[in-house]
Amino acid sequence: MNVQVEQSWKKVLGDEFKKEYFKTLWGTVGSAYRSPEMNIFPPQDLIFNALNHCSFEDVKVVIIGQDPYHKEGQAHGLAFSVPDGVKIPPSLQNIYKEINTTINFEINCGIPKSGNLERWANQGVLLLNTTLTVEENKPGSHQKLGWETFTDAVVQKISNEKEHVVFLLWGKQAQEKGKHIKCGQHLVLTTSHPSLLSAHRGFLGCEHFKKTNQYLQKHKLKEIVW
C-alpha cells in the first residue's frame, strides 16, 4: 500500500513517513484494508484526502476532527465532511447552523444542501481528523495505532513553518493538539465539540467562523467563503 499524498506535503512530511512508528502504522492499516473480514473507511485512496485537497502552502485554517465517520458511504477523508448526496450528519448540521447565524444570515444564502466540504479545503481549510482511518461501525477503532502521532506532526509542521494560521479546536481530542501550536504566531480558538451532546456547551454562539475571517482579513489574507 503506497502513501498517496500531495507533493508539498510529501516534502514537508518526508521524514515522518520513514519513522518506525509510521511504518508499523501503515503496515497495520494496510492489513486491515486487505482483510475480507473488515470494512475500513475512508476508501484507501482517500486516506490523505485532507492533505491532497489543501497543499501545505495553501493552509490558512486548520479544523481538527476526531476519527472518520464509520458508516458506509460517509467518510471521504475530510473532517466533518460527507460526499454529495449523503445525509448531513448532526455535527455538520450544527456547524452549518453556527455559520448561518453568524455569517450567512447577512447575505441570506441559508444552510447548504450538501455536506461536501471540498469547497472549504480548496480555499485553504485543512480538514484534518486526529485519526485517519476507522473500522465500520466501530468508532475509535483505529485510535492508538499511531495516527495521533502522525497528525501531531502535521499540526507541528504547520505551526513551526507558517504564520497567521487559524486553528479551530473543538472538543477535548482536538484541543490536545494545542500543545503543538505556537499560539503567539497563530490564532487558536477552542470550544466544545459540535456534536448533538456538546454543541450547546459553547460551540453554538462561539462565532469561530466570523473570528477566523476577521483574523485573516487583519493579516491581509483572503477570507473563507463558508
Short mmCIF file of C-alpha atoms in Angstrom, two decimals:
data_model
loop_
_atom_site.label_atom_id
_atom_site.label_comp_id
_atom_site.label_asym_id
_atom_site.label_seq_id
_atom_site.Cartn_x
_atom_site.Cartn_y
_atom_site.Cartn_z
CA MET A 1 0.00 0.00 0.00
CA ASN A 2 1.60 3.26 -1.16
CA VAL A 3 1.35 6.63 0.57
CA GLN A 4 -0.57 8.80 -1.89
CA VAL A 5 -0.03 12.38 -0.77
CA GLU A 6 0.23 15.77 -2.46
CA GLN A 7 3.77 16.84 -3.38
CA SER A 8 4.19 19.73 -0.92
CA TRP A 9 3.15 17.50 1.99
CA LYS A 10 5.41 14.72 0.75
CA LYS A 11 8.29 17.18 1.03
CA VAL A 12 7.28 18.54 4.45
CA LEU A 13 6.45 15.13 5.95
CA GLY A 14 9.05 13.04 4.14
CA ASP A 15 10.99 12.21 7.32
CA GLU A 16 7.76 11.32 9.14
CA PHE A 17 6.90 8.63 6.60
CA LYS A 18 10.30 7.00 7.23
CA LYS A 19 9.90 6.69 11.01
CA GLU A 20 9.37 3.27 12.56
CA TYR A 21 6.03 4.15 14.16
CA PHE A 22 4.64 5.18 10.76
CA LYS A 23 5.93 2.05 9.04
CA THR A 24 4.23 -0.04 11.75
CA LEU A 25 1.03 2.01 11.49
CA TRP A 26 0.98 1.77 7.70
CA GLY A 27 1.50 -1.99 7.83
CA THR A 28 -1.33 -2.45 10.33
CA VAL A 29 -3.72 -0.25 8.34
CA GLY A 30 -2.74 -1.95 5.09
CA SER A 31 -3.52 -5.37 6.56
CA ALA A 32 -6.92 -4.10 7.72
CA TYR A 33 -7.80 -2.85 4.24
CA ARG A 34 -6.79 -6.18 2.72
CA SER A 35 -8.77 -8.25 5.21
CA PRO A 36 -12.01 -9.69 3.77
CA GLU A 37 -13.46 -9.63 7.29
CA MET A 38 -13.12 -5.87 7.75
CA ASN A 39 -14.55 -2.82 6.05
CA ILE A 40 -12.30 0.19 6.61
CA PHE A 41 -13.15 3.84 5.93
CA PRO A 42 -12.48 6.08 4.12
CA PRO A 43 -11.68 4.30 0.83
CA GLN A 44 -7.97 3.59 0.71
CA ASP A 45 -7.20 6.22 -1.93
CA LEU A 46 -8.84 8.93 0.22
CA ILE A 47 -6.90 8.39 3.48
CA PHE A 48 -4.88 11.57 2.88
CA ASN A 49 -7.67 13.47 1.12
CA ALA A 50 -7.38 16.39 3.55
CA LEU A 51 -3.74 16.91 2.58
CA ASN A 52 -4.37 16.29 -1.10
CA HIS A 53 -7.12 18.92 -1.28
CA CYS A 54 -5.14 21.57 0.59
CA SER A 55 -1.43 21.93 -0.08
CA PHE A 56 0.95 22.93 2.71
CA GLU A 57 1.46 26.34 1.08
CA ASP A 58 -2.27 27.00 0.92
CA VAL A 59 -3.17 26.21 4.55
CA LYS A 60 -4.83 29.20 6.24
CA VAL A 61 -7.22 27.44 8.61
CA VAL A 62 -7.00 24.06 10.36
CA ILE A 63 -10.13 22.33 11.65
CA ILE A 64 -9.41 19.23 13.73
CA GLY A 65 -11.94 16.38 13.79
CA GLN A 66 -11.84 13.05 15.62
CA ASP A 67 -11.90 9.86 13.54
CA PRO A 68 -13.69 9.36 10.20
CA TYR A 69 -17.40 8.59 10.01
CA HIS A 70 -17.84 4.85 10.48
CA LYS A 71 -20.93 4.20 8.33
CA GLU A 72 -20.87 3.11 4.68
CA GLY A 73 -20.57 5.96 2.19
CA GLN A 74 -19.95 8.78 4.68
CA ALA A 75 -16.18 9.16 5.13
CA HIS A 76 -14.12 10.64 2.31
CA GLY A 77 -11.02 11.83 4.13
CA LEU A 78 -12.13 15.34 5.14
CA ALA A 79 -13.07 16.01 8.77
CA PHE A 80 -16.81 16.63 9.29
CA SER A 81 -17.45 16.32 5.53
CA VAL A 82 -19.55 13.80 3.61
CA PRO A 83 -19.83 13.27 -0.17
CA ASP A 84 -22.57 14.95 -2.18
CA GLY A 85 -25.90 13.20 -1.81
CA VAL A 86 -25.17 11.79 1.66
CA LYS A 87 -27.36 12.92 4.56
CA ILE A 88 -25.69 15.72 6.54
CA PRO A 89 -24.53 14.34 9.94
CA PRO A 90 -25.62 16.07 13.18
CA SER A 91 -22.21 17.65 13.92
CA LEU A 92 -22.08 19.22 10.48
CA GLN A 93 -25.68 20.39 10.83
CA ASN A 94 -24.60 22.29 13.95
CA ILE A 95 -21.56 23.69 12.13
CA TYR A 96 -23.84 24.96 9.37
CA LYS A 97 -26.24 26.36 11.97
CA GLU A 98 -23.42 28.34 13.61
CA ILE A 99 -22.24 29.68 10.25
CA ASN A 100 -25.76 30.59 9.26
CA THR A 101 -26.48 32.57 12.42
CA THR A 102 -23.18 34.47 12.49
CA ILE A 103 -22.23 34.96 8.84
CA ASN A 104 -24.60 33.69 6.17
CA PHE A 105 -27.71 35.41 7.52
CA GLU A 106 -26.10 38.67 6.43
CA ILE A 107 -26.13 37.56 2.80
CA ASN A 108 -29.27 35.43 3.13
CA CYS A 109 -27.82 32.33 1.47
CA GLY A 110 -29.19 29.83 4.00
CA ILE A 111 -27.87 26.41 5.01
CA PRO A 112 -26.18 24.35 2.25
CA LYS A 113 -27.95 21.24 1.00
CA SER A 114 -24.68 19.32 0.59
CA GLY A 115 -22.32 18.22 3.35
CA ASN A 116 -19.33 18.09 0.99
CA LEU A 117 -16.71 20.50 2.38
CA GLU A 118 -14.27 20.26 -0.53
CA ARG A 119 -15.15 23.88 -1.26
CA TRP A 120 -13.57 24.81 2.08
CA ALA A 121 -10.49 22.66 1.52
CA ASN A 122 -9.95 24.29 -1.86
CA GLN A 123 -9.82 27.69 -0.13
CA GLY A 124 -7.07 26.66 2.31
CA VAL A 125 -9.02 24.96 5.11
CA LEU A 126 -7.26 21.79 6.24
CA LEU A 127 -9.98 19.41 7.47
CA LEU A 128 -7.79 17.06 9.48
CA ASN A 129 -9.08 14.19 11.58
CA THR A 130 -6.99 13.12 14.58
CA THR A 131 -7.22 9.52 13.34
CA LEU A 132 -7.36 8.97 9.58
CA THR A 133 -8.97 5.51 9.35
CA VAL A 134 -11.69 3.55 11.15
CA GLU A 135 -13.39 0.16 11.00
CA GLU A 136 -17.05 0.06 10.01
CA ASN A 137 -19.43 0.55 12.94
CA LYS A 138 -16.52 0.76 15.39
CA PRO A 139 -15.84 4.41 16.26
CA GLY A 140 -12.37 4.92 17.71
CA SER A 141 -11.21 1.50 16.50
CA HIS A 142 -8.01 2.86 14.91
CA GLN A 143 -7.05 5.14 17.77
CA LYS A 144 -3.70 4.39 19.42
CA LEU A 145 -2.29 2.80 16.25
CA GLY A 146 -0.05 5.79 15.57
CA TRP A 147 -2.30 8.18 13.68
CA GLU A 148 -2.29 10.62 16.58
CA THR A 149 1.49 10.87 16.39
CA PHE A 150 1.28 11.50 12.65
CA THR A 151 -1.39 14.19 12.92
CA ASP A 152 0.54 15.80 15.79
CA ALA A 153 3.45 16.10 13.36
CA VAL A 154 1.21 17.70 10.72
CA VAL A 155 -0.01 20.32 13.21
CA GLN A 156 3.52 20.96 14.47
CA LYS A 157 4.89 21.45 10.95
CA ILE A 158 2.18 23.99 10.18
CA SER A 159 2.77 25.78 13.47
CA ASN A 160 6.56 25.90 13.11
CA GLU A 161 6.84 26.74 9.43
CA LYS A 162 3.87 29.00 8.74
CA GLU A 163 2.45 32.23 10.21
CA HIS A 164 -1.05 33.54 10.89
CA VAL A 165 -2.89 30.24 10.63
CA VAL A 166 -6.23 29.85 12.43
CA PHE A 167 -6.63 26.60 14.40
CA LEU A 168 -10.20 25.63 15.33
CA LEU A 169 -10.08 23.08 18.15
CA TRP A 170 -13.49 21.73 19.11
CA GLY A 171 -13.69 19.21 21.93
CA LYS A 172 -11.07 17.50 24.07
CA GLN A 173 -9.38 15.42 21.38
CA ALA A 174 -8.85 18.40 19.12
CA GLN A 175 -7.68 20.58 21.99
CA GLU A 176 -4.94 18.05 22.77
CA LYS A 177 -3.31 19.26 19.55
CA GLY A 178 -3.00 22.74 21.05
CA LYS A 179 0.23 21.81 22.83
CA HIS A 180 1.94 21.59 19.42
CA ILE A 181 0.91 25.10 18.33
CA LYS A 182 2.89 28.33 18.83
CA CYS A 183 -0.01 30.45 20.00
CA GLY A 184 1.92 33.72 19.59
CA GLN A 185 2.14 33.46 15.81
CA HIS A 186 -1.25 31.88 15.15
CA LEU A 187 -4.87 32.22 16.28
CA VAL A 188 -6.15 29.27 18.33
CA LEU A 189 -9.89 29.12 19.02
CA THR A 190 -11.32 26.44 21.32
CA THR A 191 -14.81 25.41 22.38
CA SER A 192 -16.97 22.31 22.77
CA HIS A 193 -17.44 19.74 20.01
CA PRO A 194 -20.34 20.45 17.59
CA SER A 195 -21.95 17.06 18.28
CA LEU A 196 -25.57 16.80 19.45
CA LEU A 197 -24.39 16.17 23.02
CA SER A 198 -21.88 19.02 23.23
CA ALA A 199 -22.84 21.80 20.81
CA HIS A 200 -24.89 23.69 23.39
CA ARG A 201 -21.95 23.79 25.81
CA GLY A 202 -20.20 26.53 23.87
CA PHE A 203 -20.00 25.67 20.19
CA LEU A 204 -23.29 27.30 19.19
CA GLY A 205 -22.67 31.02 19.52
CA CYS A 206 -18.85 30.75 19.53
CA GLU A 207 -18.53 32.91 16.37
CA HIS A 208 -15.40 31.00 15.34
CA PHE A 209 -16.10 31.37 11.62
CA LYS A 210 -16.60 35.11 11.95
CA LYS A 211 -13.47 35.48 14.11
CA THR A 212 -11.48 33.40 11.62
CA ASN A 213 -12.34 35.72 8.75
CA GLN A 214 -11.62 38.81 10.86
CA TYR A 215 -8.16 37.44 11.67
CA LEU A 216 -7.42 36.54 8.05
CA GLN A 217 -8.53 39.98 6.92
CA LYS A 218 -6.34 41.60 9.59
CA HIS A 219 -3.32 39.75 8.18
CA LYS A 220 -4.24 40.57 4.58
CA LEU A 221 -5.25 37.01 3.72
CA LYS A 222 -8.31 36.13 1.69
CA GLU A 223 -11.33 35.31 3.83
CA ILE A 224 -13.05 31.93 3.64
CA VAL A 225 -16.42 31.73 1.93
CA TRP A 226 -18.10 29.44 4.42
#
